[in-house]
Amino acid sequence: MKKLGVLLALLVLFGTLATGTVGAVYIPSSGDFGVYIFGSSSNVTISDGRLVLDATGSEYVRAWLNVTEFQAIEFDYQAYANNVLSGVSFMSGSSGVGLTFIEYDTGSIEVRKISGANYPQYDGSSDTIGGSIDAGTSFRNKYVHFRIEFQQRGTEWDLLVYKDGFLLYNLTNVQQHIDPLSIEKVVFGVPAVGIGNNLGWQGKVEFNNIQIYEVEYHIQLSLKDALSNQPLTGVTVKENGNVIGTLDDGGSLDLTKGTHTLTFEKSGYWSVTKTIDVQGDMTVSVEMYPDSAAFKFENFPSDISIPENTIYTLTFTLSPISTDAAYNTYLSLSGLSNVLEVQKDGQAVSPESGKYYLGDISGPTQISIKFKAGAVGQHGFTLSFESHDAIMSKTYTTTKSVTYTVEPLPFSVQMPSEWQVGQNELRISESSGQSYLITAVLKDSQGNEVWSDSHAFSPYEAYSFSVNVPSEGQYTLELQWNGQVATYDVTVNPAITLTTKQLTVEKGGEGTIVLHFKNPSSDVQYYTIKVSGGFLPSEINQSISVGPLTEKDVSIAFAVPEDLTYDAYELQVQVLQGNATVFQDKVAVSIGDSGGFTLFGGSSGNTWLWLGVGGLGLLALVGLARRR
């Protein structure tokens, strides 16, 4: 584990911290320094990194350093008198269970579990953990360097005691005695109390060069290009202006518990500052934007999954990396054909030559893009934001690729091969093994509902809706379920068309109107054709039928009277299915003159013209004969 040598904490009530090497706990030069002291302050000598506790003539002296989590503590220790009982405790709360390092005047040490006490002492309630260990040499009148370290082993923690670099003691699974993650303070103490029949033990000890190392956690970093999602290499990481690492994507740092503000820097990219709260091993994702881009994407969905034929709204926040680069902004969409609407902060934006003008972006702006999902499978499109500086001298381009997955609906839909006016069968089969309500709604081209129905589906149930289409035209069919809507475009082509829109007839002659009928259904369709108006003395009424899945032409003949006043009339054509009118239109009829001799057909007014042309032709033939 990497040592950062970070000072944990001192509750400084008076005085200030002295300066010195990073990693040491520095003790102020004088006064009650927030290290809590039992006994008179005259029993404590304080200097930089040096704490002397003198219990001679006093009841006892102890002091503690308030800490957070830590991994190890190191110090140089020296005792100046015999019969010394001293040590370092690790405590949770002001009185609780602690692990205590104890030195006897015999030159041995013990690790003890002390109940109801927060300073090193020996009493009848103490439990010796691991027994007494021979220190090998006397501690008297010389410095001995100790390192007391917690090491994590899987889910367990061990306590290791080193003396002058050699492992002196190893207590495994310290959770049975004290949880190292709950320790709140480190206690230094020299009691001068009666122990058993040995009264009046006194001592003076010095703890010098005290250093405390915090527990560090493994922070794995995902370093990606925010626009291309490609991994980055050679990213410099700083904290408080100091470089703490240069990492590639997937690299890691060891950081202490608590809040850290990290800055990530790379040539060609905008720097990113990120504050993280370290409470254990964790993964941190960092997206860096090229310095050619003007915006960053916030609250952008990482995984877009859309049910088939549904409408999806992609919503995210567009924030300027630098407001100096966010003027006169345009949005372009490439590879997305079914765009229904683009909004900026809730207001619709109309396209201009295929682009959407967003104006100047001075702060976080919500962008919404509504589109209809395509076929099942993977799809993608590109967002491109083009912006400029204030004087339009530099152009910035922020381009992001978007991928999304279109998932099959939880039900299958079987529609008519060709929709028709009237009843149409829509069959839906539940295929996911769930129960839910499906509401089918048919809307006209203006968005008005013209038909709807619903059915509560059981798992794997099939059900047929009978959809009534009032007339031909363009419709939208919506299938609504579980808060989602699948939409389908419905085109209803005319089942009846008037083939004869205009015709010319002669007085006293006969005319014919032709209608074309198409029946895309599997049932016989019955109709009544009515022709009225104009010069007709009475309404023409004719009944017909059209076989399933067939088409046919129907002719309606009518007589033209001799005594007509006008040379053009209008006839009304109407088709009924039952009592409902399903088709109506008009036929323009032009009237010709039937009097006199007619050559090649036509009116009498044209007869003399044809005779004149024929006479000239005859004279020409006679002339040619004479030339021979």
XYZ file of C-alpha atoms in Angstrom:
628
model
C 0.000 0.000 0.000
C 1.367 3.358 -1.025
C 2.201 5.671 1.874
C 1.015 9.187 1.468
C 2.127 10.076 4.973
C -0.944 12.208 5.498
C -1.497 13.914 8.843
C -4.744 12.537 10.238
C -6.077 15.047 12.723
C -5.340 17.011 15.876
C -8.026 18.805 17.804
C -6.109 22.015 18.225
C -7.511 24.015 21.099
C -4.507 26.276 21.650
C -1.396 26.937 19.632
C -0.674 26.073 16.013
C 0.853 23.165 14.179
C 4.557 23.372 13.488
C 5.865 22.765 10.009
C 8.023 19.847 9.008
C 8.278 16.748 6.891
C 5.093 15.474 5.300
C 3.765 12.458 7.138
C 4.592 13.322 10.739
C 2.159 14.357 13.419
C 3.625 17.632 14.654
C 3.048 18.672 18.183
C 2.834 22.391 18.969
C 5.647 23.944 20.950
C 3.693 24.572 24.136
C 0.357 24.613 25.870
C -2.658 22.351 25.963
C -2.624 21.418 22.318
C -5.873 19.562 22.022
C -4.219 16.333 22.925
C -6.279 15.547 25.957
C -4.172 15.373 29.126
C -4.894 13.747 32.456
C -2.764 15.245 35.175
C -1.089 18.592 35.182
C 0.106 20.095 31.929
C 3.438 20.521 33.643
C 3.804 16.770 33.257
C 3.864 17.125 29.460
C 6.793 18.404 27.456
C 5.934 19.362 23.887
C 8.139 20.065 20.920
C 7.913 19.430 17.169
C 7.125 15.786 16.671
C 8.064 15.034 20.297
C 5.817 14.153 23.195
C 7.270 13.595 26.705
C 5.008 12.273 29.458
C 6.314 12.445 33.015
C 4.324 10.567 35.622
C 6.869 11.107 38.413
C 4.992 12.325 41.431
C 1.660 12.330 39.656
C -1.263 10.003 39.595
C -0.944 9.311 35.898
C -0.468 11.128 32.636
C -2.034 10.307 29.334
C -2.624 12.088 26.034
C -4.407 11.232 22.848
C -4.364 12.249 19.227
C -7.752 12.394 17.562
C -7.601 10.470 14.299
C -9.726 9.014 11.553
C -8.963 5.665 9.942
C -5.301 4.789 9.794
C -3.123 1.924 8.714
C -0.047 2.339 10.896
C 1.681 4.463 13.505
C 5.440 4.843 13.866
C 7.388 6.462 16.689
C 10.710 6.396 18.506
C 10.256 5.374 22.116
C 12.535 5.896 25.129
C 12.005 5.268 28.837
C 14.033 7.262 31.363
C 13.388 5.299 34.578
C 12.833 1.806 35.864
C 9.510 0.334 36.863
C 7.762 1.995 33.935
C 4.350 0.864 32.731
C 3.622 2.734 29.485
C 2.270 2.220 26.002
C 0.081 3.186 23.082
C -3.635 2.357 22.902
C -6.020 2.393 19.960
C -9.426 3.460 21.191
C -12.970 3.752 19.954
C -14.821 6.394 21.957
C -13.813 7.899 25.272
C -14.124 4.592 27.079
C -14.265 1.305 25.308
C -12.334 -1.690 24.145
C -8.786 -1.001 23.033
C -5.605 -2.712 21.944
C -2.743 -1.627 24.142
C 1.000 -1.912 23.678
C 2.555 -2.267 27.155
C 6.210 -2.243 28.188
C 7.244 -3.690 31.506
C 10.383 -2.848 33.411
C 11.561 -6.314 32.477
C 12.020 -5.270 28.862
C 9.044 -7.272 27.533
C 5.845 -6.095 25.854
C 2.245 -7.266 25.806
C -0.780 -6.592 23.689
C -3.845 -6.308 25.892
C -7.568 -5.970 25.433
C -8.737 -3.386 27.970
C -12.397 -3.048 28.897
C -13.811 0.255 30.092
C -10.582 2.230 29.796
C -9.009 4.460 27.211
C -5.438 4.778 28.415
C -2.646 2.250 28.871
C -3.033 0.601 32.219
C -2.856 -2.779 33.787
C -5.815 -3.848 35.886
C -7.717 -6.940 36.788
C -10.217 -6.476 33.945
C -7.610 -6.639 31.233
C -7.254 -9.636 28.964
C -3.830 -10.476 27.659
C -3.986 -11.172 23.931
C -1.153 -13.356 22.822
C 0.756 -13.155 26.080
C 4.042 -11.486 26.909
C 6.751 -11.188 24.291
C 10.400 -10.717 25.052
C 11.596 -7.493 23.509
C 15.104 -8.838 23.391
C 16.784 -5.808 24.939
C 16.000 -3.202 27.545
C 14.308 -0.020 26.374
C 15.924 2.071 29.039
C 17.684 5.302 28.126
C 17.755 4.720 24.408
C 15.392 5.152 21.455
C 13.640 2.086 20.122
C 11.681 2.493 16.845
C 8.270 0.909 16.808
C 5.797 0.492 13.959
C 2.347 -0.785 14.818
C 0.457 -1.638 11.659
C -2.954 -2.871 10.644
C -2.995 -5.009 7.512
C -6.115 -6.132 5.688
C -6.230 -9.787 4.723
C -9.382 -10.419 2.709
C -12.209 -9.463 5.061
C -9.976 -9.741 8.136
C -7.430 -7.423 9.703
C -4.138 -8.286 11.402
C -2.183 -6.218 13.914
C 1.592 -6.334 13.466
C 4.155 -4.854 15.887
C 7.637 -4.119 14.518
C 10.639 -3.181 16.673
C 13.580 -1.646 14.860
C 12.282 -3.078 11.572
C 11.772 -6.646 12.790
C 8.359 -8.231 13.255
C 7.878 -8.593 16.985
C 4.235 -9.599 17.202
C 1.334 -10.534 14.872
C -2.240 -10.612 16.129
C -4.511 -12.142 13.468
C -8.174 -11.259 13.001
C -8.248 -8.241 15.252
C -12.009 -7.897 14.655
C -12.373 -10.364 17.495
C -10.853 -7.725 19.768
C -11.372 -4.351 18.131
C -12.399 -3.238 14.680
C -9.533 -1.133 13.307
C -11.977 0.777 11.142
C -13.787 2.120 14.205
C -10.757 3.533 15.997
C -11.157 7.229 16.813
C -7.974 8.071 18.695
C -4.446 6.962 19.518
C -3.645 7.207 23.215
C -0.162 7.661 24.698
C 0.066 7.134 28.437
C 2.198 6.624 31.523
C 0.161 5.580 34.546
C 1.753 5.818 37.978
C -0.836 3.857 39.884
C -0.746 0.969 42.275
C -0.669 -2.372 40.543
C -1.322 -5.237 42.845
C 1.030 -4.945 45.818
C 3.569 -2.882 43.890
C 2.607 0.695 44.686
C 4.100 3.888 43.440
C 5.478 2.831 40.120
C 6.440 5.963 38.309
C 7.916 6.708 34.953
C 8.870 9.155 32.301
C 8.756 8.286 28.610
C 9.335 10.081 25.338
C 7.551 9.467 22.035
C 9.513 11.104 19.258
C 9.081 11.443 15.446
C 5.471 10.376 15.637
C 4.008 9.501 12.242
C 0.552 8.178 11.448
C -0.396 6.649 8.075
C -3.985 6.591 6.969
C -5.738 3.541 5.553
C -5.745 3.819 1.782
C -8.325 2.391 -0.607
C -7.912 1.153 -4.139
C -9.423 3.632 -6.609
C -9.641 2.287 -10.154
C -10.051 4.917 -12.852
C -11.943 4.693 -16.118
C -10.422 7.392 -18.344
C -12.303 7.927 -21.592
C -12.660 10.442 -24.393
C -16.121 11.863 -23.654
C -17.093 12.083 -27.318
C -15.639 8.909 -28.835
C -15.584 6.788 -25.646
C -12.059 5.722 -26.576
C -9.644 4.955 -23.679
C -7.105 7.624 -22.766
C -3.451 7.209 -21.823
C -0.977 9.463 -20.052
C -3.513 11.359 -17.934
C -1.915 13.391 -15.131
C -3.765 13.325 -11.800
C -3.277 16.142 -9.285
C -4.531 16.832 -5.780
C -4.035 20.253 -4.210
C -1.814 21.126 -7.157
C 0.521 18.171 -6.527
C 0.918 15.368 -9.063
C -0.090 12.069 -7.469
C 0.036 9.916 -10.597
C 0.105 9.633 -14.373
C -2.332 6.954 -15.449
C -3.794 5.139 -18.425
C -7.392 3.988 -18.664
C -7.906 1.230 -16.089
C -5.081 2.471 -13.867
C -5.509 2.994 -10.155
C -4.625 5.209 -7.199
C -4.525 4.508 -3.474
C -6.386 7.219 -1.576
C -7.292 7.709 2.048
C -10.828 7.721 3.365
C -12.715 10.967 2.972
C -13.239 13.648 0.360
C -10.645 14.163 -2.366
C -10.718 16.781 -5.106
C -8.744 15.497 -8.079
C -7.791 17.288 -11.290
C -7.185 15.299 -14.479
C -5.022 16.836 -17.213
C -3.964 15.705 -20.687
C -2.547 17.590 -23.641
C -5.258 18.329 -26.235
C -8.079 18.035 -23.699
C -9.910 20.292 -21.298
C -8.919 19.551 -17.703
C -11.513 17.888 -15.463
C -11.904 18.436 -11.723
C -13.811 15.770 -9.833
C -14.581 15.483 -6.110
C -15.002 11.952 -4.774
C -15.938 10.624 -1.352
C -13.721 7.627 -0.598
C -15.339 5.165 1.795
C -13.739 2.009 0.411
C -12.433 0.496 -2.799
C -14.253 2.074 -5.709
C -14.248 2.771 -9.442
C -14.327 6.347 -10.711
C -15.255 7.234 -14.297
C -13.718 10.344 -15.844
C -14.695 11.698 -19.258
C -12.404 14.259 -20.864
C -13.382 16.501 -23.764
C -11.045 17.505 -26.601
C -10.135 21.193 -26.475
C -11.682 21.561 -29.955
C -15.113 20.965 -28.372
C -17.132 23.688 -26.678
C -19.657 21.625 -24.733
C -19.902 18.726 -22.373
C -22.841 16.350 -22.111
C -24.345 15.887 -18.658
C -27.077 13.473 -17.545
C -26.633 11.642 -20.840
C -28.114 8.114 -20.742
C -25.403 5.490 -20.953
C -27.623 2.620 -22.116
C -30.541 3.413 -24.419
C -33.009 0.594 -25.011
C -36.250 1.299 -26.885
C -39.181 -1.041 -27.565
C -39.983 -1.538 -31.229
C -42.150 1.123 -32.911
C -42.214 3.324 -29.811
C -41.367 7.005 -29.582
C -38.315 7.848 -27.478
C -37.181 11.231 -26.176
C -33.432 11.601 -25.662
C -32.945 14.273 -22.998
C -29.627 15.570 -21.693
C -27.965 18.729 -20.432
C -25.628 20.638 -22.727
C -23.150 22.671 -20.676
C -20.513 25.012 -22.098
C -16.972 24.058 -21.185
C -16.120 27.670 -21.863
C -18.771 30.316 -22.446
C -16.314 32.089 -24.765
C -16.763 29.209 -27.231
C -20.557 28.795 -27.123
C -21.918 31.551 -29.370
C -24.212 31.079 -32.369
C -24.712 27.358 -31.793
C -26.294 24.945 -34.285
C -27.314 21.312 -33.783
C -27.057 18.796 -36.621
C -28.379 15.215 -36.570
C -26.878 12.596 -38.875
C -28.234 9.092 -39.342
C -31.565 9.725 -37.599
C -34.455 9.804 -40.073
C -37.544 9.652 -37.858
C -36.982 12.913 -35.949
C -40.289 14.173 -34.595
C -39.182 17.183 -32.557
C -36.167 18.994 -31.092
C -36.552 21.151 -27.986
C -34.290 23.608 -26.168
C -35.296 24.129 -22.520
C -38.796 22.871 -23.320
C -39.322 25.040 -26.406
C -39.605 23.473 -29.861
C -36.876 24.402 -32.352
C -37.695 24.371 -36.059
C -35.108 23.033 -38.500
C -33.342 25.465 -40.807
C -31.774 23.793 -43.839
C -31.443 20.576 -41.862
C -29.975 22.267 -38.744
C -31.470 23.463 -35.480
C -30.433 26.932 -34.319
C -29.873 27.033 -30.539
C -28.337 30.493 -30.261
C -25.819 31.421 -27.557
C -25.426 28.830 -24.775
C -24.367 30.644 -21.595
C -25.148 27.920 -19.058
C -26.542 24.407 -18.648
C -29.251 23.919 -21.274
C -31.658 21.012 -21.596
C -31.842 19.478 -25.063
C -34.556 16.977 -26.033
C -34.688 14.985 -29.264
C -37.850 12.982 -29.915
C -37.709 10.225 -32.501
C -39.420 6.982 -33.432
C -37.543 3.717 -33.028
C -36.790 1.707 -36.120
C -36.532 -2.040 -36.586
C -35.268 -4.436 -33.932
C -31.472 -4.339 -33.561
C -28.593 -1.937 -32.943
C -28.859 1.582 -34.320
C -26.893 4.790 -34.065
C -26.729 8.436 -35.040
C -24.482 11.438 -34.495
C -25.046 14.688 -32.607
C -22.945 17.619 -33.765
C -22.904 21.046 -32.114
C -21.152 23.796 -34.015
C -20.401 27.004 -32.104
C -18.122 30.042 -32.309
C -16.294 32.587 -30.242
C -17.759 36.053 -29.696
C -16.242 37.568 -32.851
C -16.937 34.492 -35.017
C -13.233 33.999 -35.715
C -12.970 30.450 -34.370
C -15.273 27.477 -34.816
C -15.720 24.720 -32.242
C -17.271 21.362 -33.080
C -18.635 18.999 -30.442
C -19.612 15.664 -31.976
C -20.998 12.692 -30.074
C -22.003 9.273 -31.372
C -25.183 7.808 -29.928
C -26.026 4.118 -30.048
C -29.314 2.555 -29.023
C -30.939 -0.850 -29.065
C -34.434 -1.505 -30.347
C -35.984 -4.410 -28.437
C -38.903 -6.561 -29.642
C -42.316 -5.777 -28.201
C -43.612 -8.153 -25.518
C -46.416 -9.039 -27.917
C -46.786 -9.742 -31.634
C -49.019 -7.652 -33.876
C -50.833 -8.933 -36.971
C -52.425 -6.199 -39.077
C -54.523 -6.340 -42.261
C -52.445 -6.605 -45.412
C -54.465 -3.646 -46.658
C -56.634 -1.447 -44.480
C -60.121 -0.609 -45.701
C -62.979 1.664 -44.789
C -65.160 -0.124 -42.257
C -64.185 -3.059 -40.053
C -60.577 -4.317 -39.964
C -59.139 -7.141 -37.850
C -56.144 -6.349 -35.611
C -54.795 -9.450 -33.868
C -52.407 -9.219 -30.883
C -50.695 -12.191 -29.225
C -49.009 -11.825 -25.828
C -45.527 -13.417 -26.056
C -43.652 -12.505 -22.850
C -45.643 -14.569 -20.348
C -46.977 -11.486 -18.541
C -50.389 -10.028 -17.812
C -51.152 -6.435 -18.773
C -53.754 -4.203 -20.363
C -53.359 -3.096 -23.994
C -55.374 -0.154 -25.296
C -55.601 0.296 -29.066
C -56.353 3.815 -30.320
C -56.850 4.966 -33.937
C -56.232 8.667 -34.614
C -56.781 10.650 -37.782
C -54.206 12.898 -39.432
C -55.165 15.747 -37.069
C -54.534 13.618 -33.990
C -58.220 13.167 -33.178
C -59.288 9.807 -31.800
C -61.721 8.064 -34.140
C -61.748 4.612 -32.511
C -60.401 2.872 -29.403
C -60.723 -0.356 -27.474
C -58.804 -2.235 -24.773
C -58.261 -5.767 -23.560
C -56.626 -7.275 -20.455
C -54.210 -9.908 -21.744
C -53.311 -13.051 -19.835
C -49.909 -14.686 -20.472
C -49.648 -15.924 -24.069
C -53.239 -14.948 -24.856
C -54.262 -13.917 -28.379
C -57.062 -11.439 -28.996
C -58.542 -9.739 -32.090
C -59.666 -6.115 -32.099
C -62.218 -5.011 -34.689
C -60.979 -1.616 -35.840
C -63.590 0.581 -37.487
C -62.103 3.006 -40.038
C -64.565 5.794 -40.888
C -63.078 6.826 -44.250
C -60.022 6.555 -46.393
C -56.951 8.608 -45.508
C -53.910 8.616 -43.215
C -54.190 7.373 -39.624
C -51.980 6.535 -36.653
C -52.580 3.383 -34.638
C -51.347 3.494 -31.036
C -50.898 0.439 -28.816
C -50.603 1.558 -25.196
C -49.355 -0.700 -22.377
C -47.451 -0.280 -19.085
C -46.924 3.424 -19.707
C -45.424 2.861 -23.171
C -46.830 3.539 -26.620
C -46.056 1.764 -29.898
C -47.227 3.627 -33.000
C -47.969 2.466 -36.536
C -48.796 4.445 -39.665
C -52.034 3.314 -41.292
C -52.990 4.219 -44.861
C -56.545 3.485 -45.960
C -56.709 3.614 -49.733
C -60.085 4.275 -51.322
C -62.092 1.080 -51.750
C -64.210 2.859 -54.400
C -62.926 5.158 -57.126
C -64.810 6.973 -59.864
C -63.119 6.079 -63.139
C -65.310 8.351 -65.254
C -64.824 11.892 -63.993
C -65.837 13.563 -67.274
C -67.633 12.366 -70.420
C -69.293 13.775 -73.552
C -72.695 12.496 -74.700
C -75.136 13.442 -77.462
C -78.725 14.498 -77.130
C -80.917 11.488 -77.423
C -77.924 9.221 -76.925
C -76.628 7.185 -73.983
C -73.815 7.665 -71.452
C -71.969 5.338 -69.091
C -70.384 6.005 -65.693
C -67.725 3.527 -64.523
C -66.775 2.938 -60.846
C -63.931 0.718 -59.625
C -64.496 -1.395 -56.484
C -61.789 -3.122 -54.419
C -62.452 -5.559 -51.609
C -59.261 -6.367 -49.569
C -61.257 -8.237 -46.938
C -62.159 -11.900 -46.711
C -65.912 -11.167 -46.735
C -68.323 -10.314 -49.559
C -69.086 -6.585 -49.605
C -72.521 -5.292 -50.661
C -73.121 -1.813 -52.046
C -75.914 0.324 -53.521
C -74.990 2.792 -56.280
C -77.163 5.879 -56.762
C -76.860 8.395 -59.625
C -79.010 11.520 -59.578
C -79.275 15.162 -60.610
C -78.607 16.922 -63.879
C -80.934 15.968 -66.726
C -81.962 12.603 -65.208
C -85.719 12.421 -64.785
C -85.316 10.100 -61.760
C -82.609 8.593 -59.574
C -80.757 5.547 -60.885
C -80.462 2.874 -58.214
C -78.301 -0.265 -58.678
C -77.148 -2.907 -56.125
C -73.909 -4.810 -56.525
C -71.605 -7.155 -54.601
C -67.828 -7.520 -54.599
C -66.256 -10.881 -53.825
C -63.530 -11.347 -51.163
C -60.047 -10.158 -52.150
C -61.222 -9.093 -55.611
C -61.553 -5.935 -57.702
C -64.017 -5.067 -60.445
C -65.427 -2.244 -62.556
C -69.153 -1.461 -62.450
C -70.847 0.488 -65.271
C -73.988 2.579 -64.779
C -75.743 3.496 -68.059
C -78.131 6.411 -68.487
C -80.196 7.941 -71.349
C -79.724 11.496 -72.585
C -82.920 13.429 -73.486
C -83.271 15.222 -76.837
C -84.597 18.475 -75.457
C -81.797 19.735 -73.275
C -81.343 23.381 -72.467
C -77.672 23.424 -71.481
C -74.531 21.938 -73.023
C -73.095 20.707 -69.676
C -74.600 19.016 -66.607
C -73.390 17.558 -63.290
C -74.492 14.173 -62.009
C -74.225 13.084 -58.373
C -72.774 9.618 -57.703
C -73.298 8.051 -54.278
C -72.375 4.585 -52.928
C -73.994 3.219 -49.788
C -73.092 0.237 -47.652
C -76.202 -0.491 -45.695
C -77.541 2.902 -44.649
C -74.093 4.497 -44.513
C -72.684 6.533 -47.358
C -69.173 5.244 -48.036
C -68.455 7.147 -51.242
C -69.751 10.143 -53.165
C -68.457 12.203 -56.087
C -69.586 14.178 -59.152
C -69.465 13.499 -62.911
C -69.230 16.395 -65.407
C -71.311 15.594 -68.553
C -70.834 17.609 -71.752
C -73.723 17.532 -74.309
C -73.142 17.212 -78.085
C -75.674 17.921 -80.994
C -77.149 14.816 -82.757
C -79.014 16.599 -85.742
C -78.096 16.329 -89.562
C -75.859 14.058 -91.583
C -72.737 12.962 -89.827
C -69.617 11.772 -91.539
C -67.079 10.055 -89.328
C -69.394 10.791 -86.461
C -69.716 14.076 -84.654
C -72.262 16.923 -84.853
C -74.003 18.342 -87.944
C -71.959 21.485 -87.658
C -68.875 19.491 -88.600
C -70.516 17.689 -91.548
C -70.042 20.511 -94.097
C -66.433 20.827 -93.045
C -65.783 17.185 -93.809
C -67.670 17.477 -97.137
C -65.602 20.496 -98.107
C -62.368 18.730 -97.323
C -63.551 15.662 -99.270
C -64.516 17.760 -102.350
C -61.119 19.393 -102.472
C -59.508 15.979 -102.331
C -61.648 14.752 -105.245
C -60.745 17.755 -107.430
C -57.071 17.126 -106.698
C -57.356 13.520 -107.898
C -59.063 14.642 -111.164
C -56.269 17.118 -111.823
C -53.570 14.457 -111.368
C -55.421 12.172 -113.829
C -55.475 14.875 -116.467
C -51.688 15.410 -116.195
C -51.167 11.846 -117.237
